[in-house]
Amino acid sequence: MKIKTLLACCCSVVIMAPIAAKKPESKDKEIQRSTQLMEERVSELMADRIKKDGILKDLATINDATLEELMEREKLMFPAEEFYGSHWDNRFVNPFQGGISVTYPDSAQIDCSSFVIPIDGQVRVTSKYGPRRRRMHRGIDLKVQIGDTIRAAFDGRIRIRSFERRGYGYYLVIRHPNGLETVYGHLSKFLVDENQIVRAGDAIALGGNTGRSTGSHLHFETRFLGIDLNPAELIDFENSVPHKDLYVFRNVKVNGRRTNMYTSSDTHFVFHRVKSGDTLGAISRKYGTTVSELCRLNGLKSTSVLRIGQSLRVNTTSGTIASTQQKEVKNTTATQAPATQTAAKASTGNPESPAVYHKIQSGDTLGAIAIKYGTTVSKLCELNGITPKTVLRLGRSLHTS
């Protein structure tokens, strides 16, 4: 009996020994497995985080692009709202016609850099801006054939699509975010609807010979707050590009009071807007000039009837505005006289040559242009208001001398 008991105890010890040895081993494996699972989970979480960050970054980019697109869309939906407010009229070319009050800004920069010539092919001006047969020609005429494509000069929204039998014929008016409104007259067919948004260069109509017209052409106007501006002052039609990327409109004040005068970006020009009671004599006395000079500058006769709202060009070297400038330099004239006389003598026999322009072509650089015209890059920059790093647009005209 004792022997059997002893054998049983020995067997128990032998059997339990491997079991006891397996317990620590099993525990280590569980710890390793748990650690591995945790590492895998952390890796998954990190991957998810990176993925989410990428998605959020993409969303932010998309949101920025969408916001920019929405802002651009709003500009086109409500073009130049800072100038015109909510005033949107589909009847009159001058949106303020009929006694509606308008406040002109002291000055306004008009971005013309995105201009597209409104016709295809060669540009030929058949009639300029100015007085014509006892009437004021408020735009410029460009030769087109009936059926030729007419294009939008800038991005904008169609304000008027109408017909005028004794005037524009079929015509369009587009308001642009830069503050300008452009008018396209004597059309044969519309390709756009009223209130439609268009981009610069979009086809908007076909050329024609409708309304008060003696031959097929496009009557093209540029206006700011209802004021007609000479398109040739903004655009170099010979080269089909703006004279400058920025055109500056200025509402002139005299003695601190607002007047009915305005100037273009070219300080050599000052204009007087005719008001009730104005005569050529009164205007000439106001600006210290003569009736004959006013007639010469504006293509008028001394017997011409002045219309209220008509713009007359006067010289800046005379009159109220010039007198202020003359007073400012009067005290320095004496000291500058010898130098002026010397310069005048030096220039005698060497009259000032006409301005020379270069039209930018593919591959042109400021350095190459400077060498071609025997000048310097700094001089080109000074003449054109640019820097050596300015990107040259194809077709742009650079003043070289």
Tab-separated table of C-alpha atoms in Angstrom:
chain	number	residue	atom	x	y	z
A	1	MET	CA	0.000	0.000	0.000
A	2	LYS	CA	2.783	2.372	0.818
A	3	ILE	CA	4.545	1.560	-2.400
A	4	LYS	CA	1.399	2.312	-4.406
A	5	THR	CA	0.954	5.645	-2.591
A	6	LEU	CA	4.544	6.630	-3.265
A	7	LEU	CA	4.241	5.816	-6.951
A	8	ALA	CA	1.052	7.890	-7.221
A	9	CYS	CA	2.743	10.899	-5.660
A	10	CYS	CA	5.691	10.636	-8.030
A	11	CYS	CA	3.412	10.452	-11.037
A	12	SER	CA	1.533	13.536	-9.874
A	13	VAL	CA	4.742	15.493	-9.557
A	14	VAL	CA	5.895	14.424	-13.050
A	15	ILE	CA	2.534	15.349	-14.629
A	16	MET	CA	2.176	18.765	-12.901
A	17	ALA	CA	5.718	19.891	-13.698
A	18	PRO	CA	5.097	20.563	-17.456
A	19	ILE	CA	1.778	22.256	-16.663
A	20	ALA	CA	3.488	24.571	-14.216
A	21	ALA	CA	6.178	25.291	-16.767
A	22	LYS	CA	3.582	26.168	-19.438
A	23	LYS	CA	1.849	28.876	-17.393
A	24	PRO	CA	4.644	31.517	-17.596
A	25	GLU	CA	5.179	30.713	-21.259
A	26	SER	CA	1.477	31.232	-22.033
A	27	LYS	CA	1.442	34.526	-20.143
A	28	ASP	CA	4.414	35.889	-22.110
A	29	LYS	CA	2.715	35.045	-25.376
A	30	GLU	CA	-0.437	36.822	-24.310
A	31	ILE	CA	1.601	39.908	-23.397
A	32	GLN	CA	3.380	39.804	-26.751
A	33	ARG	CA	0.104	39.387	-28.590
A	34	SER	CA	-1.454	42.307	-26.698
A	35	THR	CA	1.574	44.493	-27.429
A	36	GLN	CA	1.418	43.578	-31.092
A	37	LEU	CA	-2.287	44.364	-31.233
A	38	MET	CA	-1.692	47.724	-29.544
A	39	GLU	CA	1.082	48.576	-32.001
A	40	GLU	CA	-1.140	47.634	-34.925
A	41	ARG	CA	-3.956	49.746	-33.504
A	42	VAL	CA	-1.643	52.731	-32.978
A	43	SER	CA	-0.386	52.371	-36.564
A	44	GLU	CA	-3.948	52.291	-37.829
A	45	LEU	CA	-4.836	55.363	-35.779
A	46	MET	CA	-1.750	57.200	-37.067
A	47	ALA	CA	-2.615	56.272	-40.634
A	48	ASP	CA	-6.190	57.437	-40.094
A	49	ARG	CA	-4.911	60.710	-38.603
A	50	ILE	CA	-2.574	61.314	-41.544
A	51	LYS	CA	-5.377	60.480	-43.938
A	52	LYS	CA	-7.767	62.795	-42.130
A	53	ASP	CA	-5.178	65.612	-42.098
A	54	GLY	CA	-4.733	65.136	-45.848
A	55	ILE	CA	-8.484	65.221	-46.380
A	56	LEU	CA	-8.837	68.350	-44.222
A	57	LYS	CA	-5.996	70.000	-46.131
A	58	ASP	CA	-7.656	69.117	-49.428
A	59	LEU	CA	-10.967	70.422	-48.117
A	60	ALA	CA	-9.301	73.669	-47.043
A	61	THR	CA	-7.807	74.060	-50.523
A	62	ILE	CA	-11.159	73.290	-52.096
A	63	ASN	CA	-12.873	75.736	-49.753
A	64	ASP	CA	-10.355	78.482	-50.636
A	65	ALA	CA	-10.862	77.822	-54.346
A	66	THR	CA	-14.623	77.729	-53.895
A	67	LEU	CA	-14.570	80.957	-51.890
A	68	GLU	CA	-12.452	82.660	-54.549
A	69	GLU	CA	-14.775	81.373	-57.243
A	70	LEU	CA	-17.809	82.597	-55.323
A	71	MET	CA	-16.245	86.026	-54.845
A	72	GLU	CA	-15.434	86.197	-58.552
A	73	ARG	CA	-18.981	85.156	-59.335
A	74	GLU	CA	-20.346	87.829	-57.002
A	75	LYS	CA	-18.221	90.475	-58.750
A	76	LEU	CA	-19.792	89.492	-62.046
A	77	MET	CA	-23.298	89.247	-60.612
A	78	PHE	CA	-23.003	92.746	-59.095
A	79	PRO	CA	-20.289	94.439	-61.187
A	80	ALA	CA	-18.724	97.652	-59.819
A	81	GLU	CA	-21.213	97.789	-56.946
A	82	GLU	CA	-18.804	100.083	-55.093
A	83	PHE	CA	-19.439	102.731	-57.788
A	84	TYR	CA	-23.023	102.072	-58.930
A	85	GLY	CA	-24.519	100.681	-55.722
A	86	SER	CA	-27.650	98.666	-56.380
A	87	HIS	CA	-28.647	100.862	-59.329
A	88	TRP	CA	-29.232	98.548	-62.310
A	89	ASP	CA	-31.271	100.014	-65.160
A	90	ASN	CA	-32.164	98.137	-68.372
A	91	ARG	CA	-33.498	101.171	-70.282
A	92	PHE	CA	-30.894	103.920	-70.685
A	93	VAL	CA	-27.282	103.839	-71.821
A	94	ASN	CA	-26.569	106.420	-69.122
A	95	PRO	CA	-27.857	104.585	-66.038
A	96	PHE	CA	-28.362	107.899	-64.220
A	97	GLN	CA	-30.478	109.475	-66.946
A	98	GLY	CA	-33.658	111.128	-65.743
A	99	GLY	CA	-32.304	113.213	-62.878
A	100	ILE	CA	-31.016	110.337	-60.735
A	101	SER	CA	-28.286	111.683	-58.453
A	102	VAL	CA	-24.808	110.252	-58.731
A	103	THR	CA	-21.753	110.869	-56.566
A	104	TYR	CA	-18.509	110.853	-58.496
A	105	PRO	CA	-15.440	109.667	-56.591
A	106	ASP	CA	-12.528	112.076	-56.282
A	107	SER	CA	-10.520	109.531	-58.241
A	108	ALA	CA	-10.862	105.928	-59.339
A	109	GLN	CA	-8.422	103.418	-60.781
A	110	ILE	CA	-9.822	101.438	-63.696
A	111	ASP	CA	-8.006	98.190	-64.463
A	112	CYS	CA	-7.791	97.812	-68.241
A	113	SER	CA	-5.191	95.026	-68.270
A	114	SER	CA	-7.667	92.302	-69.295
A	115	PHE	CA	-8.929	94.221	-72.351
A	116	VAL	CA	-9.757	92.209	-75.475
A	117	ILE	CA	-10.273	94.001	-78.785
A	118	PRO	CA	-14.002	93.589	-79.580
A	119	ILE	CA	-13.504	92.602	-83.236
A	120	ASP	CA	-11.560	89.902	-85.059
A	121	GLY	CA	-9.004	90.593	-87.743
A	122	GLN	CA	-7.384	93.896	-88.657
A	123	VAL	CA	-8.491	96.927	-86.646
A	124	ARG	CA	-9.435	99.980	-88.699
A	125	VAL	CA	-10.882	103.093	-87.057
A	126	THR	CA	-13.382	104.728	-89.429
A	127	SER	CA	-14.593	107.523	-87.130
A	128	LYS	CA	-13.051	108.993	-83.995
A	129	TYR	CA	-14.567	110.241	-80.750
A	130	GLY	CA	-15.675	113.882	-80.762
A	131	PRO	CA	-18.056	116.389	-82.356
A	132	ARG	CA	-19.481	115.263	-85.689
A	133	ARG	CA	-22.063	117.031	-87.851
A	134	ARG	CA	-23.481	119.125	-84.990
A	135	ARG	CA	-23.669	116.066	-82.783
A	136	MET	CA	-21.297	114.545	-80.273
A	137	HIS	CA	-19.920	111.189	-81.374
A	138	ARG	CA	-19.469	109.524	-77.989
A	139	GLY	CA	-17.547	106.501	-79.161
A	140	ILE	CA	-15.237	105.205	-81.826
A	141	ASP	CA	-16.244	103.346	-85.003
A	142	LEU	CA	-14.412	100.156	-85.992
A	143	LYS	CA	-14.816	98.692	-89.451
A	144	VAL	CA	-16.606	95.325	-89.563
A	145	GLN	CA	-18.658	93.444	-92.132
A	146	ILE	CA	-22.240	92.353	-91.522
A	147	GLY	CA	-22.083	89.034	-89.689
A	148	ASP	CA	-18.596	89.513	-88.217
A	149	THR	CA	-18.207	88.355	-84.610
A	150	ILE	CA	-18.328	91.046	-81.928
A	151	ARG	CA	-16.666	90.202	-78.596
A	152	ALA	CA	-16.862	91.480	-75.006
A	153	ALA	CA	-14.000	93.845	-74.168
A	154	PHE	CA	-13.885	92.817	-70.474
A	155	ASP	CA	-15.577	90.383	-68.105
A	156	GLY	CA	-19.006	91.675	-67.146
A	157	ARG	CA	-22.774	91.382	-67.177
A	158	ILE	CA	-25.164	92.429	-69.931
A	159	ARG	CA	-27.143	95.434	-68.669
A	160	ILE	CA	-29.021	96.348	-71.847
A	161	ARG	CA	-30.016	94.400	-74.953
A	162	SER	CA	-32.198	96.694	-77.005
A	163	PHE	CA	-32.989	98.425	-80.295
A	164	GLU	CA	-32.943	102.138	-81.139
A	165	ARG	CA	-34.135	102.972	-84.640
A	166	ARG	CA	-32.646	106.488	-84.867
A	167	GLY	CA	-29.490	105.803	-82.931
A	168	TYR	CA	-27.609	102.683	-81.922
A	169	GLY	CA	-29.809	100.242	-83.858
A	170	TYR	CA	-29.457	96.859	-82.167
A	171	TYR	CA	-27.076	97.465	-79.278
A	172	LEU	CA	-25.673	96.003	-76.058
A	173	VAL	CA	-24.385	97.631	-72.875
A	174	ILE	CA	-22.100	95.637	-70.561
A	175	ARG	CA	-21.178	96.704	-67.029
A	176	HIS	CA	-17.745	95.514	-65.895
A	177	PRO	CA	-16.267	94.941	-62.422
A	178	ASN	CA	-13.546	97.521	-63.153
A	179	GLY	CA	-16.189	100.305	-63.168
A	180	LEU	CA	-16.444	100.778	-66.918
A	181	GLU	CA	-19.481	100.188	-69.084
A	182	THR	CA	-18.973	99.407	-72.771
A	183	VAL	CA	-21.523	99.996	-75.535
A	184	TYR	CA	-21.707	98.015	-78.805
A	185	GLY	CA	-23.937	99.573	-81.489
A	186	HIS	CA	-25.319	98.898	-85.002
A	187	LEU	CA	-25.395	95.117	-84.495
A	188	SER	CA	-27.257	92.666	-86.715
A	189	LYS	CA	-27.840	89.838	-84.218
A	190	PHE	CA	-27.569	89.234	-80.474
A	191	LEU	CA	-25.737	86.168	-79.141
A	192	VAL	CA	-26.387	86.887	-75.446
A	193	ASP	CA	-29.336	87.675	-73.203
A	194	GLU	CA	-29.968	90.571	-70.857
A	195	ASN	CA	-28.411	90.050	-67.391
A	196	GLN	CA	-26.161	87.279	-68.727
A	197	ILE	CA	-22.580	87.060	-67.434
A	198	VAL	CA	-19.867	87.127	-70.101
A	199	ARG	CA	-16.092	86.817	-70.122
A	200	ALA	CA	-13.604	88.997	-71.984
A	201	GLY	CA	-13.387	87.744	-75.548
A	202	ASP	CA	-16.757	85.947	-75.505
A	203	ALA	CA	-18.822	86.316	-78.676
A	204	ILE	CA	-21.762	88.590	-77.810
A	205	ALA	CA	-23.195	89.677	-81.180
A	206	LEU	CA	-22.722	89.930	-84.931
A	207	GLY	CA	-21.707	93.124	-86.705
A	208	GLY	CA	-24.282	95.032	-88.719
A	209	ASN	CA	-25.584	98.281	-90.173
A	210	THR	CA	-28.703	98.965	-88.092
A	211	GLY	CA	-29.990	102.242	-86.667
A	212	ARG	CA	-28.401	105.576	-87.581
A	213	SER	CA	-25.611	104.134	-89.712
A	214	THR	CA	-24.329	104.727	-93.239
A	215	GLY	CA	-22.329	101.511	-93.506
A	216	SER	CA	-21.514	98.350	-91.589
A	217	HIS	CA	-19.342	99.097	-88.560
A	218	LEU	CA	-19.161	98.655	-84.791
A	219	HIS	CA	-19.851	101.735	-82.688
A	220	PHE	CA	-17.851	101.185	-79.474
A	221	GLU	CA	-18.129	103.351	-76.338
A	222	THR	CA	-16.396	103.353	-72.952
A	223	ARG	CA	-18.291	104.994	-70.075
A	224	PHE	CA	-17.733	105.521	-66.352
A	225	LEU	CA	-20.738	106.350	-64.152
A	226	GLY	CA	-22.562	107.507	-67.269
A	227	ILE	CA	-19.713	109.766	-68.456
A	228	ASP	CA	-18.494	108.932	-71.941
A	229	LEU	CA	-14.708	108.629	-72.131
A	230	ASN	CA	-12.730	108.739	-75.340
A	231	PRO	CA	-11.910	105.051	-75.980
A	232	ALA	CA	-8.662	106.122	-77.673
A	233	GLU	CA	-7.428	107.537	-74.347
A	234	LEU	CA	-7.739	104.107	-72.754
A	235	ILE	CA	-6.914	101.828	-75.677
A	236	ASP	CA	-4.154	101.829	-78.280
A	237	PHE	CA	-6.310	100.631	-81.169
A	238	GLU	CA	-3.347	100.444	-83.535
A	239	ASN	CA	-1.854	97.689	-81.378
A	240	SER	CA	-5.130	96.485	-79.810
A	241	VAL	CA	-3.836	96.908	-76.233
A	242	PRO	CA	-4.444	99.376	-73.365
A	243	HIS	CA	-2.093	102.363	-73.206
A	244	LYS	CA	-1.620	101.509	-69.525
A	245	ASP	CA	-2.913	98.712	-67.348
A	246	LEU	CA	-4.445	101.279	-64.973
A	247	TYR	CA	-6.481	104.251	-66.201
A	248	VAL	CA	-7.093	106.901	-63.527
A	249	PHE	CA	-10.354	108.846	-63.467
A	250	ARG	CA	-10.174	112.072	-61.452
A	251	ASN	CA	-13.023	114.306	-60.370
A	252	VAL	CA	-11.352	117.702	-60.058
A	253	LYS	CA	-12.045	120.142	-57.217
A	254	VAL	CA	-11.473	123.881	-57.538
A	255	ASN	CA	-10.838	125.866	-54.333
A	256	GLY	CA	-11.861	122.817	-52.335
A	257	ARG	CA	-15.290	122.573	-53.962
A	258	ARG	CA	-16.544	119.821	-56.240
A	259	THR	CA	-16.963	120.940	-59.844
A	260	ASN	CA	-18.335	119.515	-63.058
A	261	MET	CA	-14.809	118.979	-64.368
A	262	TYR	CA	-12.910	115.734	-64.642
A	263	THR	CA	-9.523	114.690	-65.942
A	264	SER	CA	-8.209	111.529	-67.485
A	265	SER	CA	-5.006	109.798	-66.443
A	266	ASP	CA	-3.153	112.061	-68.862
A	267	THR	CA	-2.565	115.237	-66.857
A	268	HIS	CA	-2.274	117.259	-70.063
A	269	PHE	CA	-6.033	117.057	-70.494
A	270	VAL	CA	-8.728	118.778	-68.434
A	271	PHE	CA	-12.389	118.601	-69.372
A	272	HIS	CA	-15.301	120.861	-68.497
A	273	ARG	CA	-18.809	119.421	-68.401
A	274	VAL	CA	-21.276	121.948	-69.776
A	275	LYS	CA	-24.026	123.022	-67.404
A	276	SER	CA	-27.043	125.299	-67.745
A	277	GLY	CA	-26.061	128.862	-68.666
A	278	ASP	CA	-22.560	128.000	-69.917
A	279	THR	CA	-21.271	129.754	-73.036
A	280	LEU	CA	-17.980	129.436	-74.870
A	281	GLY	CA	-17.080	132.940	-73.750
A	282	ALA	CA	-17.788	132.237	-70.083
A	283	ILE	CA	-15.878	128.959	-70.183
A	284	SER	CA	-12.882	130.534	-71.908
A	285	ARG	CA	-12.741	133.310	-69.276
A	286	LYS	CA	-13.008	130.767	-66.463
A	287	TYR	CA	-9.991	128.860	-67.714
A	288	GLY	CA	-8.011	131.860	-68.930
A	289	THR	CA	-8.115	130.777	-72.576
A	290	THR	CA	-9.868	131.986	-75.742
A	291	VAL	CA	-12.988	130.960	-77.604
A	292	SER	CA	-10.928	130.169	-80.695
A	293	GLU	CA	-8.688	127.852	-78.658
A	294	LEU	CA	-11.721	126.050	-77.210
A	295	CYS	CA	-13.139	125.657	-80.719
A	296	ARG	CA	-9.824	124.322	-82.022
A	297	LEU	CA	-9.490	121.756	-79.211
A	298	ASN	CA	-13.059	120.508	-79.555
A	299	GLY	CA	-13.751	120.854	-83.288
A	300	LEU	CA	-16.420	123.509	-82.666
A	301	LYS	CA	-17.423	126.814	-84.206
A	302	SER	CA	-17.958	130.010	-82.245
A	303	THR	CA	-21.667	129.673	-83.076
A	304	SER	CA	-21.936	126.033	-81.933
A	305	VAL	CA	-24.752	125.295	-79.497
A	306	LEU	CA	-23.504	123.714	-76.268
A	307	ARG	CA	-25.481	120.808	-74.827
A	308	ILE	CA	-25.859	120.332	-71.094
A	309	GLY	CA	-23.580	117.498	-70.028
A	310	GLN	CA	-21.286	117.880	-73.050
A	311	SER	CA	-17.554	117.548	-72.266
A	312	LEU	CA	-15.232	120.271	-73.527
A	313	ARG	CA	-11.482	119.857	-73.500
A	314	VAL	CA	-9.420	122.747	-72.136
A	315	ASN	CA	-5.690	123.177	-71.529
A	316	THR	CA	-4.211	122.532	-68.085
A	317	THR	CA	-1.636	125.243	-68.705
A	318	SER	CA	-4.271	127.950	-68.318
A	319	GLY	CA	-7.211	128.863	-66.160
A	320	THR	CA	-8.073	128.154	-62.569
A	321	ILE	CA	-6.176	124.887	-62.170
A	322	ALA	CA	-3.059	126.056	-63.969
A	323	SER	CA	-2.951	129.330	-62.048
A	324	THR	CA	-2.450	127.378	-58.830
A	325	GLN	CA	0.450	125.487	-60.367
A	326	GLN	CA	1.917	128.731	-61.715
A	327	LYS	CA	1.815	130.336	-58.256
A	328	GLU	CA	3.646	127.349	-56.789
A	329	VAL	CA	6.520	127.631	-59.253
A	330	LYS	CA	6.618	131.416	-59.554
A	331	ASN	CA	9.166	131.854	-56.782
A	332	THR	CA	11.556	129.301	-58.276
A	333	THR	CA	11.380	130.553	-61.853
A	334	ALA	CA	14.196	133.064	-61.436
A	335	THR	CA	16.664	130.501	-60.072
A	336	GLN	CA	15.745	127.957	-62.706
A	337	ALA	CA	15.845	130.388	-65.633
A	338	PRO	CA	19.588	130.090	-66.435
A	339	ALA	CA	19.413	126.306	-66.491
A	340	THR	CA	16.249	126.400	-68.573
A	341	GLN	CA	17.812	128.786	-71.065
A	342	THR	CA	20.909	126.588	-71.324
A	343	ALA	CA	18.779	123.525	-71.943
A	344	ALA	CA	16.750	125.394	-74.536
A	345	LYS	CA	19.901	126.445	-76.365
A	346	ALA	CA	21.223	122.891	-76.270
A	347	SER	CA	18.022	121.583	-77.783
A	348	THR	CA	17.965	124.127	-80.603
A	349	GLY	CA	18.316	122.423	-83.922
A	350	ASN	CA	17.498	119.054	-82.355
A	351	PRO	CA	13.679	118.993	-82.159
A	352	GLU	CA	12.079	116.378	-79.985
A	353	SER	CA	11.536	113.202	-81.932
A	354	PRO	CA	8.134	111.471	-81.824
A	355	ALA	CA	7.573	108.770	-79.238
A	356	VAL	CA	8.606	105.283	-80.311
A	357	TYR	CA	6.752	102.189	-79.095
A	358	HIS	CA	7.677	98.521	-79.224
A	359	LYS	CA	4.994	95.815	-79.351
A	360	ILE	CA	5.949	92.826	-77.182
A	361	GLN	CA	6.544	89.624	-79.115
A	362	SER	CA	7.312	86.069	-78.007
A	363	GLY	CA	10.803	85.831	-76.489
A	364	ASP	CA	11.200	89.566	-75.839
A	365	THR	CA	13.005	90.677	-72.678
A	366	LEU	CA	13.645	94.150	-71.290
A	367	GLY	CA	17.364	93.685	-71.913
A	368	ALA	CA	16.890	92.709	-75.563
A	369	ILE	CA	14.470	95.605	-76.154
A	370	ALA	CA	16.871	98.063	-74.501
A	371	ILE	CA	19.729	96.914	-76.756
A	372	LYS	CA	17.514	97.090	-79.846
A	373	TYR	CA	16.529	100.714	-79.214
A	374	GLY	CA	19.863	101.880	-77.785
A	375	THR	CA	18.510	102.581	-74.298
A	376	THR	CA	18.711	100.976	-70.854
A	377	VAL	CA	16.454	98.697	-68.841
A	378	SER	CA	16.100	101.329	-66.107
A	379	LYS	CA	15.003	103.900	-68.699
A	380	LEU	CA	12.412	101.481	-70.116
A	381	CYS	CA	11.106	100.860	-66.603
A	382	GLU	CA	10.906	104.594	-65.916
A	383	LEU	CA	9.073	105.325	-69.165
A	384	ASN	CA	6.510	102.546	-68.676
A	385	GLY	CA	6.066	102.521	-64.899
A	386	ILE	CA	7.311	98.944	-64.536
A	387	THR	CA	10.131	97.093	-62.748
A	388	PRO	CA	12.847	94.807	-64.153
A	389	LYS	CA	10.850	91.842	-62.806
A	390	THR	CA	7.599	92.811	-64.542
A	391	VAL	CA	6.195	90.038	-66.753
A	392	LEU	CA	5.833	91.316	-70.319
A	393	ARG	CA	2.460	90.524	-71.901
A	394	LEU	CA	2.384	89.592	-75.556
A	395	GLY	CA	0.965	92.451	-77.609
A	396	ARG	CA	1.640	95.122	-74.985
A	397	SER	CA	3.178	98.379	-76.251
A	398	LEU	CA	6.282	99.670	-74.468
A	399	HIS	CA	7.356	103.292	-74.702
A	400	THR	CA	11.031	103.178	-75.740
A	401	SER	CA	11.906	106.857	-76.176
